[in-house]
Amino acid sequence: MEILLYVSALIASLSLLLIVIFVIITLKSAKQTMGEVSETLKRVETKLTGITEQSEQLMEKTNRIADDAENKLQTLNSLSDSAKKLGNSTDHMNRSILAISDDVATPPEKYRDFMEKATVLTETAARVYYRFQKEKHKN
């Protein structure tokens, strides 16, 4: 019976030794896996840093484009306001010219006789001048 006790102690010792060996193998494997995971995380971190930098550059460009678009929109708005003011000025000039042309077309009675005489006089002077020019070219 003593032998059974020794055999069972030997089996228990071997079992513990096997457990220790398997734990050591598992720990080594876990250590290797953790190293690989660490390397993978470093690569991911490096790539994320690059992506973050590119994202920041893209945001800066987007902000510059938005600012430029805003400036151009303000310029366009001021140009539109100027065009509107120019339109108002043109309308005012058109009304003024129409008023002057109405005044010329229907002058007051006191100037009508004078204007008719001036018209006859200028027409006569123009005819004389053109005849003189015509005669001058013939000779």
Backbone as CSV, one residue per row, in Angstrom:
resi,resn,N_x,N_y,N_z,CA_x,CA_y,CA_z,C_x,C_y,C_z
1,MET,0.799,-1.159,0.000,0.000,0.000,0.000,0.865,1.255,0.000
2,GLU,1.932,1.090,0.524,2.879,2.189,0.510,3.272,2.528,-0.926
3,ILE,3.349,1.556,-1.721,3.729,1.770,-3.120,2.636,2.606,-3.796
4,LEU,1.419,2.318,-3.497,0.327,3.087,-4.100,0.420,4.552,-3.690
5,LEU,0.816,4.736,-2.470,0.972,6.108,-1.968,2.083,6.806,-2.742
6,TYR,3.209,6.120,-2.956,4.322,6.705,-3.711,3.937,6.920,-5.180
7,VAL,3.245,5.959,-5.726,2.830,6.064,-7.135,1.860,7.243,-7.280
8,SER,0.914,7.374,-6.352,-0.035,8.473,-6.449,0.676,9.806,-6.238
9,ALA,1.676,9.858,-5.356,2.453,11.081,-5.155,3.230,11.395,-6.431
10,LEU,3.801,10.360,-7.059,4.535,10.549,-8.303,3.600,11.051,-9.401
11,ILE,2.411,10.495,-9.486,1.432,10.919,-10.506,1.022,12.371,-10.235
12,ALA,0.796,12.706,-8.981,0.419,14.074,-8.622,1.541,15.016,-8.972
13,SER,2.792,14.629,-8.686,3.958,15.463,-9.007,4.065,15.658,-10.511
14,LEU,3.906,14.574,-11.262,3.967,14.670,-12.721,2.831,15.553,-13.258
15,SER,1.665,15.446,-12.669,0.519,16.263,-13.092,0.812,17.744,-12.850
16,LEU,1.363,18.014,-11.648,1.714,19.407,-11.346,2.797,19.901,-12.292
17,LEU,3.784,19.037,-12.578,4.847,19.404,-13.497,4.285,19.675,-14.890
18,LEU,3.360,18.829,-15.346,2.722,19.047,-16.652,1.909,20.345,-16.654
19,ILE,1.209,20.591,-15.560,0.417,21.831,-15.466,1.350,23.039,-15.554
20,VAL,2.485,22.971,-14.843,3.451,24.067,-14.862,4.014,24.236,-16.263
21,ILE,4.340,23.131,-16.934,4.886,23.197,-18.294,3.862,23.831,-19.237
22,PHE,2.600,23.377,-19.139,1.561,23.942,-20.017,1.288,25.416,-19.696
23,VAL,1.359,25.787,-18.437,1.173,27.201,-18.062,2.317,28.031,-18.645
24,ILE,3.562,27.509,-18.572,4.723,28.221,-19.118,4.570,28.365,-20.634
25,ILE,4.146,27.287,-21.308,3.954,27.334,-22.768,2.862,28.352,-23.102
26,THR,1.789,28.334,-22.337,0.674,29.269,-22.574,1.127,30.704,-22.350
27,LEU,1.914,30.923,-21.265,2.392,32.274,-20.978,3.330,32.776,-22.071
28,LYS,4.218,31.864,-22.570,5.114,32.254,-23.664,4.296,32.619,-24.908
29,SER,3.300,31.802,-25.201,2.453,32.077,-26.351,1.699,33.397,-26.155
30,ALA,1.212,33.617,-24.939,0.497,34.867,-24.640,1.434,36.056,-24.751
31,LYS,2.691,35.882,-24.299,3.672,36.948,-24.378,3.941,37.297,-25.840
32,GLN,4.088,36.286,-26.697,4.329,36.505,-28.114,3.126,37.210,-28.741
33,THR,1.935,36.757,-28.391,0.709,37.365,-28.922,0.597,38.817,-28.466
34,MET,0.929,39.067,-27.208,0.875,40.439,-26.687,1.888,41.329,-27.416
35,GLY,3.060,40.789,-27.748,4.054,41.545,-28.518,3.528,41.893,-29.894
36,GLU,2.882,40.911,-30.537,2.304,41.157,-31.858,1.189,42.190,-31.777
37,VAL,0.358,42.079,-30.739,-0.724,43.046,-30.542,-0.141,44.434,-30.315
38,SER,0.940,44.511,-29.549,1.601,45.789,-29.280,2.131,46.401,-30.571
39,GLU,2.784,45.581,-31.412,3.286,46.072,-32.699,2.139,46.543,-33.590
40,THR,1.061,45.769,-33.607,-0.110,46.140,-34.408,-0.681,47.469,-33.925
41,LEU,-0.779,47.645,-32.615,-1.296,48.888,-32.061,-0.393,50.071,-32.403
42,LYS,0.924,49.829,-32.416,1.851,50.907,-32.796,1.631,51.311,-34.248
43,ARG,1.463,50.305,-35.131,1.213,50.619,-36.544,-0.113,51.358,-36.709
44,VAL,-1.139,50.892,-35.990,-2.447,51.554,-36.063,-2.337,52.992,-35.566
45,GLU,-1.598,53.191,-34.475,-1.424,54.534,-33.921,-0.699,55.440,-34.918
46,THR,0.324,54.889,-35.585,1.062,55.667,-36.589,0.137,56.068,-37.732
47,LYS,-0.650,55.107,-38.202,-1.574,55.405,-39.300,-2.644,56.395,-38.865
48,LEU,-3.145,56.254,-37.653,-4.154,57.187,-37.154,-3.587,58.595,-37.012
49,THR,-2.320,58.677,-36.617,-1.678,59.982,-36.521,-1.618,60.629,-37.897
50,GLY,-1.244,59.859,-38.909,-1.209,60.376,-40.281,-2.580,60.807,-40.752
51,ILE,-3.586,59.992,-40.458,-4.957,60.323,-40.856,-5.425,61.580,-40.135
52,THR,-5.082,61.686,-38.856,-5.466,62.864,-38.080,-4.831,64.118,-38.662
53,GLU,-3.541,64.044,-39.009,-2.858,65.197,-39.601,-3.502,65.584,-40.927
54,GLN,-3.807,64.581,-41.752,-4.442,64.871,-43.036,-5.836,65.459,-42.833
55,SER,-6.551,64.954,-41.832,-7.882,65.494,-41.542,-7.792,66.949,-41.099
56,GLU,-6.780,67.259,-40.285,-6.597,68.641,-39.846,-6.264,69.543,-41.027
57,GLN,-5.396,69.064,-41.936,-5.058,69.847,-43.126,-6.297,70.054,-43.992
58,LEU,-7.092,69.001,-44.123,-8.313,69.104,-44.913,-9.278,70.108,-44.290
59,MET,-9.389,70.094,-42.973,-10.260,71.053,-42.282,-9.760,72.484,-42.497
60,GLU,-8.427,72.675,-42.437,-7.868,74.006,-42.667,-8.180,74.478,-44.085
61,LYS,-8.005,73.573,-45.068,-8.312,73.941,-46.454,-9.795,74.258,-46.609
62,THR,-10.638,73.446,-45.977,-12.079,73.669,-46.050,-12.433,75.025,-45.451
63,ASN,-11.816,75.362,-44.337,-12.085,76.654,-43.708,-11.613,77.801,-44.599
64,ARG,-10.432,77.631,-45.240,-9.943,78.680,-46.137,-10.888,78.839,-47.329
65,ILE,-11.351,77.720,-47.869,-12.283,77.784,-49.005,-13.583,78.453,-48.583
66,ALA,-14.068,78.110,-47.392,-15.309,78.727,-46.902,-15.121,80.224,-46.704
67,ASP,-13.980,80.636,-46.160,-13.709,82.067,-45.982,-13.637,82.775,-47.335
68,ASP,-12.957,82.135,-48.294,-12.843,82.717,-49.627,-14.221,82.851,-50.281
69,ALA,-15.031,81.807,-50.133,-16.388,81.847,-50.695,-17.201,82.958,-50.037
70,GLU,-17.050,83.126,-48.729,-17.760,84.185,-48.013,-17.325,85.556,-48.519
71,ASN,-16.006,85.735,-48.705,-15.506,87.014,-49.224,-16.039,87.285,-50.625
72,LYS,-16.040,86.255,-51.465,-16.549,86.432,-52.824,-18.041,86.719,-52.814
73,LEU,-18.766,86.095,-51.905,-20.198,86.350,-51.796,-20.453,87.788,-51.359
74,GLN,-19.656,88.290,-50.424,-19.804,89.680,-49.993,-19.480,90.633,-51.140
75,THR,-18.440,90.302,-51.917,-18.100,91.121,-53.080,-19.237,91.117,-54.083
76,LEU,-19.812,89.948,-54.300,-20.937,89.835,-55.223,-22.136,90.626,-54.715
77,ASN,-22.370,90.598,-53.404,-23.471,91.373,-52.832,-23.250,92.864,-53.031
78,SER,-22.012,93.322,-52.812,-21.733,94.749,-53.009,-21.857,95.117,-54.484
79,LEU,-21.439,94.206,-55.375,-21.603,94.442,-56.807,-23.081,94.520,-57.174
80,SER,-23.877,93.665,-56.584,-25.317,93.677,-56.827,-25.936,94.981,-56.329
81,ASP,-25.492,95.450,-55.164,-25.994,96.723,-54.641,-25.615,97.871,-55.571
82,SER,-24.376,97.837,-56.073,-23.930,98.883,-57.004,-24.768,98.849,-58.279
83,ALA,-25.052,97.654,-58.775,-25.876,97.533,-59.984,-27.277,98.076,-59.735
84,LYS,-27.802,97.803,-58.557,-29.136,98.316,-58.221,-29.115,99.845,-58.175
85,LYS,-28.065,100.416,-57.556,-27.951,101.877,-57.498,-27.777,102.462,-58.897
86,LEU,-26.994,101.755,-59.742,-26.822,102.212,-61.112,-28.157,102.200,-61.850
87,GLY,-28.953,101.180,-61.607,-30.282,101.115,-62.215,-31.148,102.278,-61.764
88,ASN,-31.076,102.611,-60.480,-31.850,103.745,-59.969,-31.378,105.047,-60.609
89,SER,-30.048,105.196,-60.745,-29.506,106.403,-61.381,-29.951,106.490,-62.836
90,THR,-29.923,105.351,-63.522,-30.355,105.321,-64.921,-31.827,105.699,-65.041
91,ASP,-32.651,105.198,-64.160,-34.076,105.563,-64.168,-34.247,107.064,-63.955
92,HIS,-33.493,107.618,-63.022,-33.579,109.045,-62.745,-33.144,109.851,-63.974
93,MET,-32.043,109.424,-64.638,-31.588,110.116,-65.847,-32.630,110.016,-66.959
94,ASN,-33.236,108.852,-67.122,-34.259,108.679,-68.155,-35.444,109.610,-67.907
95,ARG,-35.856,109.711,-66.657,-36.979,110.605,-66.331,-36.593,112.063,-66.609
96,SER,-35.338,112.417,-66.271,-34.881,113.788,-66.520,-34.844,114.084,-68.013
97,ILE,-34.317,113.146,-68.809,-34.241,113.347,-70.257,-35.637,113.436,-70.857
98,LEU,-36.547,112.597,-70.391,-37.935,112.670,-70.876,-38.556,114.014,-70.534
99,ALA,-38.279,114.504,-69.335,-38.832,115.799,-68.935,-38.269,116.907,-69.817
100,ILE,-36.953,116.855,-70.104,-36.341,117.866,-70.970,-36.916,117.771,-72.374
101,SER,-37.063,116.536,-72.885,-37.604,116.380,-74.234,-39.051,116.846,-74.299
102,ASP,-39.821,116.627,-73.243,-41.194,117.152,-73.206,-41.183,118.676,-73.206
103,ASP,-40.232,119.257,-72.457,-40.137,120.718,-72.419,-39.753,121.268,-73.793
104,VAL,-38.843,120.578,-74.500,-38.440,121.033,-75.826,-39.573,120.822,-76.827
105,ALA,-40.282,119.691,-76.720,-41.364,119.399,-77.666,-42.538,120.365,-77.500
106,THR,-42.796,120.771,-76.298,-43.894,121.715,-76.045,-43.350,122.885,-75.233
107,PRO,-42.664,123.808,-75.910,-42.093,124.946,-75.181,-43.198,125.902,-74.718
108,PRO,-42.868,126.740,-73.772,-43.848,127.737,-73.344,-44.173,128.691,-74.507
109,GLU,-45.319,129.264,-74.469,-45.801,130.119,-75.556,-44.857,131.281,-75.837
110,LYS,-44.243,131.862,-74.824,-43.390,133.039,-75.013,-42.113,132.689,-75.788
111,TYR,-41.655,131.400,-75.750,-40.450,131.016,-76.479,-40.734,130.363,-77.821
112,ARG,-41.976,130.009,-78.089,-42.318,129.273,-79.303,-41.992,130.088,-80.559
113,ASP,-42.356,131.351,-80.584,-42.099,132.204,-81.754,-40.594,132.352,-81.979
114,PHE,-39.850,132.562,-80.898,-38.395,132.707,-80.993,-37.753,131.423,-81.518
115,MET,-38.226,130.274,-81.046,-37.671,128.989,-81.483,-37.978,128.728,-82.950
116,GLU,-39.170,129.123,-83.431,-39.503,128.929,-84.839,-38.589,129.770,-85.720
117,LYS,-38.340,131.034,-85.294,-37.459,131.908,-86.068,-36.025,131.359,-86.059
118,ALA,-35.584,130.864,-84.903,-34.231,130.314,-84.809,-34.102,129.070,-85.681
119,THR,-35.153,128.261,-85.745,-35.135,127.053,-86.575,-35.036,127.431,-88.044
120,VAL,-35.819,128.398,-88.475,-35.779,128.835,-89.870,-34.407,129.393,-90.190
121,LEU,-33.859,130.185,-89.288,-32.551,130.785,-89.499,-31.452,129.719,-89.605
122,THR,-31.459,128.723,-88.711,-30.428,127.678,-88.754,-30.584,126.800,-89.990
123,GLU,-31.827,126.534,-90.407,-32.026,125.741,-91.623,-31.484,126.489,-92.839
124,THR,-31.735,127.782,-92.897,-31.256,128.590,-94.020,-29.733,128.627,-94.025
125,ALA,-29.141,128.817,-92.848,-27.673,128.859,-92.759,-27.084,127.514,-93.173
126,ALA,-27.708,126.418,-92.781,-27.209,125.095,-93.142,-27.302,124.879,-94.645
127,ARG,-28.403,125.317,-95.279,-28.537,125.138,-96.724,-27.481,125.940,-97.477
128,VAL,-27.265,127.157,-97.013,-26.253,127.997,-97.664,-24.880,127.353,-97.515
129,TYR,-24.583,126.888,-96.342,-23.271,126.263,-96.101,-23.083,125.028,-96.976
130,TYR,-24.088,124.164,-97.056,-23.952,122.944,-97.861,-23.876,123.257,-99.360
131,ARG,-24.596,124.298,-99.815,-24.485,124.693,-101.220,-23.085,125.212,-101.511
132,PHE,-22.588,126.010,-100.593,-21.227,126.539,-100.767,-20.230,125.405,-100.834
133,GLN,-20.368,124.411,-99.979,-19.475,123.261,-99.988,-19.602,122.463,-101.287
134,LYS,-20.842,122.350,-101.770,-21.093,121.618,-103.010,-20.432,122.326,-104.194
135,GLU,-20.562,123.629,-104.238,-19.962,124.421,-105.316,-18.441,124.358,-105.212
136,LYS,-17.937,124.366,-104.033,-16.479,124.316,-103.821,-15.918,122.998,-104.345
137,HIS,-16.605,121.911,-104.139,-16.133,120.590,-104.601,-16.252,120.428,-106.117
138,LYS,-17.219,121.136,-106.704,-17.364,121.037,-108.145,-16.186,121.726,-108.841
139,ASN,-15.734,122.809,-108.277,-14.644,123.572,-108.898,-13.371,122.936,-108.564
